CSV table of C-alpha atoms in Angstrom, one decimal:
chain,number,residue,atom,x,y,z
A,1,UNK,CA,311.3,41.6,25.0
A,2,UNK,CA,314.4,43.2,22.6
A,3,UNK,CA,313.1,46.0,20.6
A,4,UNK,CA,312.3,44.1,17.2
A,5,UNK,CA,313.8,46.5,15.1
A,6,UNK,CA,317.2,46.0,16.4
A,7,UNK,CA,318.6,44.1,13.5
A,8,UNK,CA,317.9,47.6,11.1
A,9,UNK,CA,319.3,50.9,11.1
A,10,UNK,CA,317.3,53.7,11.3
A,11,UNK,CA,318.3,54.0,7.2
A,12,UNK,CA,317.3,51.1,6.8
A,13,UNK,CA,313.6,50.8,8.2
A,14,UNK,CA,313.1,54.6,6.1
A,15,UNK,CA,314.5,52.7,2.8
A,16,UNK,CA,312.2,49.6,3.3
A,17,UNK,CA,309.4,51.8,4.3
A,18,UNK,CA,309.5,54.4,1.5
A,19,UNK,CA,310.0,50.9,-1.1
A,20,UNK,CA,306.8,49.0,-0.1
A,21,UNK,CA,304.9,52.4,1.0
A,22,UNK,CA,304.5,50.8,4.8
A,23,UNK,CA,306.5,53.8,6.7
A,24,UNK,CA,303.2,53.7,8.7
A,25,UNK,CA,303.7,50.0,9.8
A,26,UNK,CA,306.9,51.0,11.9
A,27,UNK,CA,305.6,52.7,14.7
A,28,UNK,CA,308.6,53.0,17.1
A,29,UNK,CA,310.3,56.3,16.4
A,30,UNK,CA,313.6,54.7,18.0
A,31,UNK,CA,315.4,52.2,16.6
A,32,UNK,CA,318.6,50.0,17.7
A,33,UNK,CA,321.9,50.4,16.0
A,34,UNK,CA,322.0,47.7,13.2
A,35,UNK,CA,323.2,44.6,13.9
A,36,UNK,CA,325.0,44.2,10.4
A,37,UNK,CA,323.4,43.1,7.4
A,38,UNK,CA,321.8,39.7,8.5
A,39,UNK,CA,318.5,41.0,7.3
A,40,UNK,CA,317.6,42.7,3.9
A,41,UNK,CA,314.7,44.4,2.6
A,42,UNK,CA,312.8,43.0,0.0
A,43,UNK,CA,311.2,44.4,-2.4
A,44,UNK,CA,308.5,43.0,-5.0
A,45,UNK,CA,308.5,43.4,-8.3
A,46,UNK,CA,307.7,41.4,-11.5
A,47,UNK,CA,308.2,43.3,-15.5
A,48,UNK,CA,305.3,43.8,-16.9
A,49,UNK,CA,305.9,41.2,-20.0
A,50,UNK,CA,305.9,38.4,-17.7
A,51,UNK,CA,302.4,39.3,-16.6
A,52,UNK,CA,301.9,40.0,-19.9
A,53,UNK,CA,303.5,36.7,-20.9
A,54,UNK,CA,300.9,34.9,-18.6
A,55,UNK,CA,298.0,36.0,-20.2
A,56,UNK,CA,299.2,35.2,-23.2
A,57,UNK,CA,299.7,31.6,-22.3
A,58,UNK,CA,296.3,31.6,-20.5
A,59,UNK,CA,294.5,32.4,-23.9
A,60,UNK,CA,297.0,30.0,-26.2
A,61,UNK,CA,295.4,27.0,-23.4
A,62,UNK,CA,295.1,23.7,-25.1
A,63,UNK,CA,291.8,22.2,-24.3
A,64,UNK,CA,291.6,18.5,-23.4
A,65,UNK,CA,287.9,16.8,-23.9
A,66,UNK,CA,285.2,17.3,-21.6
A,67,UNK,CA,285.1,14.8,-18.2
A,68,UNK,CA,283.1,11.4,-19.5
A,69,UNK,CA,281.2,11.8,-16.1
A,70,UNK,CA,279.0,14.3,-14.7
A,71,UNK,CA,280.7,14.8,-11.0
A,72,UNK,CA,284.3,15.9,-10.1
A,73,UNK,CA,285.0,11.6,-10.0
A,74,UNK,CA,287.6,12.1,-12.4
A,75,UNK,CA,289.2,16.0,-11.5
A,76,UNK,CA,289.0,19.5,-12.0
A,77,UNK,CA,286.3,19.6,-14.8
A,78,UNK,CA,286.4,21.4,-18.3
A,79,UNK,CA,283.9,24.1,-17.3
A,80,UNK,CA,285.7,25.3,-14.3
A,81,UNK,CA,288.6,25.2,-15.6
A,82,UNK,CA,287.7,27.6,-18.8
A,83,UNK,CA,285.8,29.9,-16.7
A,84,UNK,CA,288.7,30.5,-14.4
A,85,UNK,CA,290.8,30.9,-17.8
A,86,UNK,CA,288.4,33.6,-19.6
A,87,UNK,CA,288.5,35.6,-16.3
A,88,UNK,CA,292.4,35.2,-15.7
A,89,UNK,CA,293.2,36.6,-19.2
A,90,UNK,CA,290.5,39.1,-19.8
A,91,UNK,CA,289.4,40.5,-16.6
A,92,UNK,CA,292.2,39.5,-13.9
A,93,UNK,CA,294.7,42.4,-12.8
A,94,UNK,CA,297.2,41.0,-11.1
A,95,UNK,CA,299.0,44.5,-10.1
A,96,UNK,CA,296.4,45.0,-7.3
A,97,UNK,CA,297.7,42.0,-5.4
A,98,UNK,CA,301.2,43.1,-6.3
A,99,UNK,CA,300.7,46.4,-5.2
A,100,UNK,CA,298.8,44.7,-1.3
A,101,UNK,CA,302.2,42.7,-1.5
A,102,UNK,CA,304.6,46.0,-1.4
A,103,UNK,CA,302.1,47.7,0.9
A,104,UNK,CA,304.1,45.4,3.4
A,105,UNK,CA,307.2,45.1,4.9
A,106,UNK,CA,309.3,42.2,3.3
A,107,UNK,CA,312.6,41.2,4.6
A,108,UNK,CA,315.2,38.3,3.3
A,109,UNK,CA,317.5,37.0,5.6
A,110,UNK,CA,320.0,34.0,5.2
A,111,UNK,CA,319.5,30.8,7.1
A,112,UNK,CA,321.6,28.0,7.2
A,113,UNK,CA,322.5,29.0,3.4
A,114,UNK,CA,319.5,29.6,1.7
A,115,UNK,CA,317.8,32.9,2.0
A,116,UNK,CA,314.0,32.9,3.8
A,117,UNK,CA,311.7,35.7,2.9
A,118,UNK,CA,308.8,37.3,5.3
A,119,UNK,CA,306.9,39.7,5.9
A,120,UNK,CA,307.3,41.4,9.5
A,121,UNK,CA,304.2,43.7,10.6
A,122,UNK,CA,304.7,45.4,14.1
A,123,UNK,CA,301.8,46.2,16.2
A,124,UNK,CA,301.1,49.4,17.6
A,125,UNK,CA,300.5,48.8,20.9
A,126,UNK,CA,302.7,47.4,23.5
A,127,UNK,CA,302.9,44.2,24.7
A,128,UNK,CA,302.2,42.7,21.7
A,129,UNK,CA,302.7,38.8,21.6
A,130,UNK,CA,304.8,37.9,18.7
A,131,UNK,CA,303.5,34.5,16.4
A,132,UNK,CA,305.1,33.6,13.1
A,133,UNK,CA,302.3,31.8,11.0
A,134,UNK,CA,303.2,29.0,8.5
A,135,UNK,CA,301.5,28.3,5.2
A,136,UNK,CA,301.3,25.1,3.1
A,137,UNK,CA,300.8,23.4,-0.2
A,138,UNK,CA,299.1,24.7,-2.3
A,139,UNK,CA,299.0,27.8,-0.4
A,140,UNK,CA,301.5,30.7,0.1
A,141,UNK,CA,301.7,34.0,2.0
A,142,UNK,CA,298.6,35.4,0.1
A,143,UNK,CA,296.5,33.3,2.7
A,144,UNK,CA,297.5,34.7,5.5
A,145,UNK,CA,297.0,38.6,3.9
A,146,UNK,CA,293.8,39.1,5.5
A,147,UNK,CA,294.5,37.8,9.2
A,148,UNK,CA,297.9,40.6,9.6
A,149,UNK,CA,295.4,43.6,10.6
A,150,UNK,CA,293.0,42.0,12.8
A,151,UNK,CA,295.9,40.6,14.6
A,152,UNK,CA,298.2,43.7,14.3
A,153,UNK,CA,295.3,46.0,15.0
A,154,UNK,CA,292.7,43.9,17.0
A,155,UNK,CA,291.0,47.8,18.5
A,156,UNK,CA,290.0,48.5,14.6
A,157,UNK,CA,288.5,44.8,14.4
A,158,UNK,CA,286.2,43.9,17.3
A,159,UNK,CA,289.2,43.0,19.3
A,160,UNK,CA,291.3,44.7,22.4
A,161,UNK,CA,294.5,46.1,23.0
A,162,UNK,CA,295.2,43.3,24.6
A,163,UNK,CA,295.1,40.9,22.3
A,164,UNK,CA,297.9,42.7,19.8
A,165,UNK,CA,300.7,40.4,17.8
A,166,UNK,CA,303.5,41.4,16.2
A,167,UNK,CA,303.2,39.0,13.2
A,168,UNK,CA,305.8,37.2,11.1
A,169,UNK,CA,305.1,35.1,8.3
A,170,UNK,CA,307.7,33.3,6.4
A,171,UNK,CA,307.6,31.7,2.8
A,172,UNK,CA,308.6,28.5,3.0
A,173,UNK,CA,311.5,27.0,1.4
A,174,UNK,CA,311.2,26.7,-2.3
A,175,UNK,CA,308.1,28.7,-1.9
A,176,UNK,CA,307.4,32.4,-3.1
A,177,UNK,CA,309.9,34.6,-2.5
A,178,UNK,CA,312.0,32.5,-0.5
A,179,UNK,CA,315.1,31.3,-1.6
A,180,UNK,CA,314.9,27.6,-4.0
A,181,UNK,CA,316.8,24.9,-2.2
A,182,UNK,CA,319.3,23.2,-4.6
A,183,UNK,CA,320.1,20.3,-2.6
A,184,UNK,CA,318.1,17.8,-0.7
A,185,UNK,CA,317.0,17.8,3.1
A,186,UNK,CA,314.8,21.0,3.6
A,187,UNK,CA,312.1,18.8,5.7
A,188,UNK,CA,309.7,20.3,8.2
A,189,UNK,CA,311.8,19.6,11.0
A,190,UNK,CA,315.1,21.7,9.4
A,191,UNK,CA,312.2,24.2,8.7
A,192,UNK,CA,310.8,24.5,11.8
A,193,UNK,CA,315.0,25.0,13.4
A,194,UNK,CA,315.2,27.9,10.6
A,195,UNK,CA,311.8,29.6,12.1
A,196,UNK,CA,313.0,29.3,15.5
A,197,UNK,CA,316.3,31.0,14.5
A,198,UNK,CA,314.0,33.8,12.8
A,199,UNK,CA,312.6,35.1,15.3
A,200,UNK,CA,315.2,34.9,17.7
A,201,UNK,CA,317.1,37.3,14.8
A,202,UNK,CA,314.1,39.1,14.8
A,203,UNK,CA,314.7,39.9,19.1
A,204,UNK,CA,311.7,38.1,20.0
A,205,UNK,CA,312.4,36.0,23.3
A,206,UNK,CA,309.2,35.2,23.7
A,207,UNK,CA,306.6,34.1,21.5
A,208,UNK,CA,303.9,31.6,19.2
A,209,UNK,CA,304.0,29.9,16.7
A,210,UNK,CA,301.2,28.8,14.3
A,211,UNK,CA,300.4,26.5,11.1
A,212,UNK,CA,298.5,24.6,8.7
A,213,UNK,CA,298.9,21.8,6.1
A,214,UNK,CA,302.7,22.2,5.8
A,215,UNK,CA,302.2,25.1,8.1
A,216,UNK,CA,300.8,22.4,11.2
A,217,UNK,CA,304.1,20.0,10.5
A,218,UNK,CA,306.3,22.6,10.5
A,219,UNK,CA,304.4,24.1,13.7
A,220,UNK,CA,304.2,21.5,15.4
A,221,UNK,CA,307.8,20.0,15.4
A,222,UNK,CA,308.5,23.2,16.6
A,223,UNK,CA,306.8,22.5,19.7
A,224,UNK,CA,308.5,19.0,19.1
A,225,UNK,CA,312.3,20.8,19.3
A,226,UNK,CA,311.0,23.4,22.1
A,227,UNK,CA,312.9,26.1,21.0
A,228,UNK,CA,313.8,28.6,23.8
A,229,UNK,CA,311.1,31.3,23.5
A,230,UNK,CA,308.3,29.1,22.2
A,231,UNK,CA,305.3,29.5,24.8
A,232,UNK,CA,303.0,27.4,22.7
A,233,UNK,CA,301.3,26.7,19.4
A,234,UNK,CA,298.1,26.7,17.5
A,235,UNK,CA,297.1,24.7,14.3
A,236,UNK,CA,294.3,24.7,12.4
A,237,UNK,CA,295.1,21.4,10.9
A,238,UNK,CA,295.8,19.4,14.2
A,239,UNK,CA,297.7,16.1,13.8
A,240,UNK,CA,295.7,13.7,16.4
A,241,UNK,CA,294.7,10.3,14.7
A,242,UNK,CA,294.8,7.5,17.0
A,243,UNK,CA,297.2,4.7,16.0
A,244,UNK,CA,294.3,2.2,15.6
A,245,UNK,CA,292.4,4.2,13.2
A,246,UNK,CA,295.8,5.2,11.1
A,247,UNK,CA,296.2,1.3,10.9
A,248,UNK,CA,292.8,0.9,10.1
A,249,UNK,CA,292.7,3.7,7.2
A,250,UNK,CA,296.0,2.3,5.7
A,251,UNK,CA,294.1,-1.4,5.5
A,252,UNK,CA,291.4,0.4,3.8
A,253,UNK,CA,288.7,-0.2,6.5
A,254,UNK,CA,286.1,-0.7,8.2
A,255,UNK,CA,286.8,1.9,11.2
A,256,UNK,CA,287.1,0.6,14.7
A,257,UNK,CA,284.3,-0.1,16.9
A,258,UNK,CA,282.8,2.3,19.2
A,259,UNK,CA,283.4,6.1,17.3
A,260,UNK,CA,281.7,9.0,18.8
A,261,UNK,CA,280.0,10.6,16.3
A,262,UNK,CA,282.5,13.2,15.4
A,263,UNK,CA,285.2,10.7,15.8
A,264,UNK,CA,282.9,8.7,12.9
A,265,UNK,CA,282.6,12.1,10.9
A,266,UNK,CA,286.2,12.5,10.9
A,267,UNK,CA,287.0,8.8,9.7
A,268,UNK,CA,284.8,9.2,6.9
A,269,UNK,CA,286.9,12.5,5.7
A,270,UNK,CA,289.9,10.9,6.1
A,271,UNK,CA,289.0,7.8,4.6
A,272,UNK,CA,287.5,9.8,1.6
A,273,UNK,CA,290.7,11.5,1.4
A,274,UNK,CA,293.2,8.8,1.2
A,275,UNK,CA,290.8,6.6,-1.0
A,276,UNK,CA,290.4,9.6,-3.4
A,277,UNK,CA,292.1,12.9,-2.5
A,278,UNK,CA,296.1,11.8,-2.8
A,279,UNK,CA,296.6,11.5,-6.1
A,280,UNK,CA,299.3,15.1,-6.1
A,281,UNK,CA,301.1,14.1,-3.2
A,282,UNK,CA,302.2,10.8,-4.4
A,283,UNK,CA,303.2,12.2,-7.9
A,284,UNK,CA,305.2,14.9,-5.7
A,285,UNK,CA,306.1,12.4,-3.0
A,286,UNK,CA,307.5,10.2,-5.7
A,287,UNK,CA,308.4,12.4,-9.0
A,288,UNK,CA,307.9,15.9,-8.3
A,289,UNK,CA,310.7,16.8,-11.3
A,290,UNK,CA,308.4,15.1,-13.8
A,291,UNK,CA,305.5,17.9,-13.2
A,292,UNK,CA,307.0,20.1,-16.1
A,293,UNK,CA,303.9,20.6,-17.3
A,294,UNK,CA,302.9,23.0,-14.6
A,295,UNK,CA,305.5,25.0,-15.0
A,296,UNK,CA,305.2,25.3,-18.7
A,297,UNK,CA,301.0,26.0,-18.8
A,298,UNK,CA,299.1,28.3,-16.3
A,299,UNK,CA,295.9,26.7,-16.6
A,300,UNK,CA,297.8,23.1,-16.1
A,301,UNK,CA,299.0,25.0,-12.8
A,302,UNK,CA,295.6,26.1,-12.1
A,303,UNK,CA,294.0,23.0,-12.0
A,304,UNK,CA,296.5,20.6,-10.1
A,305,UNK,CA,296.3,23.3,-7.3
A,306,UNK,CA,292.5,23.7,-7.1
A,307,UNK,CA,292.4,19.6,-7.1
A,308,UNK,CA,293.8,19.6,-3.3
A,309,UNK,CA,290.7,18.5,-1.3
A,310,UNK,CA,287.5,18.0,-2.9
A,311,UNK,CA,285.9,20.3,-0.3
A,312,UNK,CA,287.9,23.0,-1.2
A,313,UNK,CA,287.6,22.3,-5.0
A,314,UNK,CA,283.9,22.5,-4.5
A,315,UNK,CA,284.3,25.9,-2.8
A,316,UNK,CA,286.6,27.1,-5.7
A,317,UNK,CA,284.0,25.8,-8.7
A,318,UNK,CA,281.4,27.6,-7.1
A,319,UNK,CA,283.0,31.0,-6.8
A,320,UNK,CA,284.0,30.7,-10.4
A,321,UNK,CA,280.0,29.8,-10.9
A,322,UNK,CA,278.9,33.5,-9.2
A,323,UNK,CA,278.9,32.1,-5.2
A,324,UNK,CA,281.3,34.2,-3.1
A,325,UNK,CA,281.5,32.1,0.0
A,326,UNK,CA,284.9,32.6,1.3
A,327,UNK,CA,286.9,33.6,-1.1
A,328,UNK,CA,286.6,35.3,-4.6
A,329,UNK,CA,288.3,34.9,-8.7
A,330,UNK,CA,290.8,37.6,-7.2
A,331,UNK,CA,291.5,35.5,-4.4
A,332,UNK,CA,292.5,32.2,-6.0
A,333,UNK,CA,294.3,33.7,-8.8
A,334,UNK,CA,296.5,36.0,-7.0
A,335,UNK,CA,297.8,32.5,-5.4
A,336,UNK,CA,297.7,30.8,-8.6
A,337,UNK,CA,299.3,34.0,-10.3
A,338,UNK,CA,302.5,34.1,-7.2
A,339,UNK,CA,303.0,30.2,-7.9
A,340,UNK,CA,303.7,31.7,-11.6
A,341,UNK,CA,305.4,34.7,-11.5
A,342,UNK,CA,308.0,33.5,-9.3
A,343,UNK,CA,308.1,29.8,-11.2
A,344,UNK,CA,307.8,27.5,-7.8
A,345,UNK,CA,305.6,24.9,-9.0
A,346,UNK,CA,308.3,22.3,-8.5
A,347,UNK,CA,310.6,24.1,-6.1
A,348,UNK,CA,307.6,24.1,-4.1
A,349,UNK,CA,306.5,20.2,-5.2
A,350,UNK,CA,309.7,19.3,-4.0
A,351,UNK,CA,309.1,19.6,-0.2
A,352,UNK,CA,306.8,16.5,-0.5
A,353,UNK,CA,309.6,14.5,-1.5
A,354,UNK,CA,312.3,15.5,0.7
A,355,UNK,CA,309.8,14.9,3.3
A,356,UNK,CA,308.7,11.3,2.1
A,357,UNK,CA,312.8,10.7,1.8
A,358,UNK,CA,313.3,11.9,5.1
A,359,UNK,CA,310.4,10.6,7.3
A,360,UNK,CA,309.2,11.9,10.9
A,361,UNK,CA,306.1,9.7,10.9
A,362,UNK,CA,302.9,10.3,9.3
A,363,UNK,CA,301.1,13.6,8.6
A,364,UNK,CA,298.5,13.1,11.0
A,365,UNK,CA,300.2,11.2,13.4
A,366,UNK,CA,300.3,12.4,17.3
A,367,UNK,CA,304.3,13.7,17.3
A,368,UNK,CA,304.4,13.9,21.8
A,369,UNK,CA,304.1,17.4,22.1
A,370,UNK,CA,304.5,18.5,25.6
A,371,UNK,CA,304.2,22.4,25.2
A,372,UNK,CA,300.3,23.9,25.1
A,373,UNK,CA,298.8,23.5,22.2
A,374,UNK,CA,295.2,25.2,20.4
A,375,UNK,CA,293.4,23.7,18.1
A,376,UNK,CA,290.6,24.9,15.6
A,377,UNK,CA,288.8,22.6,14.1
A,378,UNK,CA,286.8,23.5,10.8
A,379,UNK,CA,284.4,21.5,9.8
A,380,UNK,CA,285.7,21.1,5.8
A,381,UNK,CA,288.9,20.7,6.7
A,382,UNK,CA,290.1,17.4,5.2
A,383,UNK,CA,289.0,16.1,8.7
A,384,UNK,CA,288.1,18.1,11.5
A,385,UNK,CA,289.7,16.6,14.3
A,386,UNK,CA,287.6,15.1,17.2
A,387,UNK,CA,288.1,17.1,20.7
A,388,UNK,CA,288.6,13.5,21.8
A,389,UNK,CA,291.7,13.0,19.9
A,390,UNK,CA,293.0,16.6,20.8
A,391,UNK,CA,293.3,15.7,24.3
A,392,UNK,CA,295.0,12.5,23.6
A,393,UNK,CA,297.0,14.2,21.1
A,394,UNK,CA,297.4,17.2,23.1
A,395,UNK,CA,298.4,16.7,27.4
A,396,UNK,CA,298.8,20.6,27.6
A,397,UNK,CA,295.7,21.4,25.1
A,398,UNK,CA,294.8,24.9,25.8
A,399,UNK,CA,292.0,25.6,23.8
A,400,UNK,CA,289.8,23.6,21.4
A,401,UNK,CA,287.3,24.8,19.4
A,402,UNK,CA,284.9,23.3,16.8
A,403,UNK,CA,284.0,26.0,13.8
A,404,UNK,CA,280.6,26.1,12.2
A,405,UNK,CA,282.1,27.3,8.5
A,406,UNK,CA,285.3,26.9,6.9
A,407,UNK,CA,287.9,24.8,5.6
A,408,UNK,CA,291.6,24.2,4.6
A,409,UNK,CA,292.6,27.3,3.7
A,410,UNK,CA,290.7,28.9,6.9
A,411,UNK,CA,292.5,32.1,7.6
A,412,UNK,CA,292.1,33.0,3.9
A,413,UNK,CA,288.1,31.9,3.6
A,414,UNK,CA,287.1,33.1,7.2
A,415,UNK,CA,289.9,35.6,8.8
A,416,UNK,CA,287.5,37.0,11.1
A,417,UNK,CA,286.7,33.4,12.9
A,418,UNK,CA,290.6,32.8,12.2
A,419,UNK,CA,291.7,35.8,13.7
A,420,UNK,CA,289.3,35.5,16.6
A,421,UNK,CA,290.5,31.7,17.5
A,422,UNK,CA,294.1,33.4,17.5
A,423,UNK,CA,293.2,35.8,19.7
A,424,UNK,CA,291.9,33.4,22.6
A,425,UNK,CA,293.6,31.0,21.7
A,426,UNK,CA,296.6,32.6,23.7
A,427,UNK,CA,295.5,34.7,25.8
A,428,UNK,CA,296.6,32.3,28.4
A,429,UNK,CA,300.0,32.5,27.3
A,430,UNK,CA,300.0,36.1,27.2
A,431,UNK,CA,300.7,36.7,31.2
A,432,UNK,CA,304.9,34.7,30.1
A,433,UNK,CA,305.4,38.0,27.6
């Protein structure tokens, strides 16, 4: 493959390097002449009184009453949402996450006319397969933090030579640092042709791609488009329900005859889900414009992220409760605290719309992939998909795998079993680089 550093001067790389303090993350002591300006450093910063600003606005919170019911029936409940508030603005710092964030080497680059951020981390050693990985809603690149040295450095984390990436991961669209579309039409599938044209910038001929949430649509119409270059994918979020048990969800039940038992587990999740877990994608399907509110209040913001998928609420209550399964305070608010600082709460909302405007199908609909394809399943996910579907789903399935802990946000709550998957995942792709 072309030398990934091509599109850089020498001056360039030294400049980025000596902004976000990550010289030692360009290993190759040649570099290409630059390829003009197509891609920019980036470097992080927010002034101090907007973080200041925050906290100020976390502290002014205006309380609603307490939930008339004593389960999560009816949201994110009073108690969880005041503890997260007393430890966002008394205790929470948020310029250690800002400080990971520069560690890294961020880039810009314009694609058709809006500018896409990432963050580019070379390996080391050669041969290294290159994968750009795609968050979701209400995610961001702060998931995929903990997953870029066990890929980039597998020897230092249980993990081979041989199983190196190079690893790319973009902020989507109206996400983050990315640039905040202004017009209509930014769907998964015009996403997916702008990550494909990324790393061909980037000088990667060859190479992966994976996703969840918005990160498996995006993903996977990759895979749909074949872009040249794309040996295969991996999701963590497959898309594999049957037709007969979409029509039978959208009727509101009962399931077909004759599940397997994890085909009956994953009906009841989904079913669960669309009787009681959609309530934020139709309001940002429909009327994402209207959600001032989060834009205006941080603890408003809080809570309509944490109140994705009940499982992952339930994991968020209880670290704010003293558990520390998966993830911790730091964790959640440095996601919550991005979404803020950079004022995406609708930018970002607004993906749900353009994509209920401009259909493909549905979420978990099978979209005919024909390239191979691995699949993790986690078992809180908002439904672990049946090995029986990801075959159906899947001709060319490569690798399947069911998980004994994690959930939506896997490569944030478990990076070790995420970055593991990964690894074997494609190593049977690995022999085309």
């Amino acid at each position: 493959m072309s030398d990934p550093h091509s599109y850089l001067t020498r001056r360039d790389v030294l400049v980025a390097a000596a902004a976000t303090g990550a010289a030692s993350l360009f290993p190759s002591p040649s570099l290409a002449a630059a390829a003009g300006d197509q891609i920019r450093p980036f470097t992080i910063s927010f002034p101090p009184e907007d973080v200041a600003d925050l906290r100020r606005r976390v502290a002014a919170t205006r309380w609603p009453d307490k939930e008339t019911v004593t389960d999560t029936t009816q949201g994110v409940q009073l108690a969880t949402a005041r503890k997260l508030a007393q430890y966002w603005a008394s205790d929470y710092d948020w310029s250690k996450c800002e400080a990971q964030l520069k560690a890294l080497p961020n880039f810009v680059t314009e694609i058709d006319g809006l500018d896409i951020h990432f963050i580019h981390v070379r390996s080391k050693h050669d041969k290294a397969l290159p994968v750009i990985i795609t968050h979701g809603w209400p995610g961001s690149i702060i998931e995929q933090i903990k997953i870029i040295a066990p890929l980039t450095d597998p020897t230092a984390h249980g993990g081979s030579a041989a199983d190196a990436f190079d690893v790319v991961i973009p902020s989507l669209p109206g996400y983050g640092f990315s640039g905040k579309p202004t017009a209509p039409g930014w769907t998964p599938v015009r996403i997916a042709k702008a990550w494909a044209t990324l790393m061909q910038r980037l000088g990667y001929t060859k190479y992966v791609a994976q996703g969840g949430d918005w990160g498996n649509a995006v993903t996977e119409l990759m895979a749909v488009q074949e872009p040249p270059g794309l040996l295969g994918i991996h999701t963590n979020m497959a898309a594999t329900v049957p037709a007969d048990i979409s029509k039978a969800l959208a009727a509101g039940g009962p399931p077909p005859a004759g599940l397997s038992p994890d085909e009956k587990r994953a009906w009841d999740q989904l079913d669960d889900f669309y009787k009681n877990g959609l309530g934020y994608a139709i309001e940002m399907n429909n009327r994402p414009q209207t959600l001032y509110g989060i834009v205006d209040s941080p603890v408003g913001l809080a809570a309509w992220m944490l109140d994705h998928d009940i499982r992952s609420y339930e994991l968020i209550a209880g670290v704010f409760d003293g558990k520390s399964e998966g993830l911790t305070r730091d964790d959640i608010l440095d996601n919550v605290t991005l979404y803020w600082l950079t004022n995406t709460p609708i930018s970002s909302a607004r993906l749900y719309w353009d994509n209920a405007h401009f259909p493909t199908g549905g979420f978990f609909d099978p979209r005919g992939i024909k390239i191979p394809v691995a699949v993790s399943a986690f078992p809180d996910e908002i439904y672990q998909a049946p090995q029986s579907w990801a075959q159906k789903a899947y001709p060319k399935l490569i690798h399947y795998n069911r998980l004994p802990k994690g959930g939506h946000f896997a490569a944030w709550e478990q990076p070790a079993a995420f970055s593991a998957e990964l690894r074997t995942s494609f190593r049977p792709l690995r022999q085309q680089i």
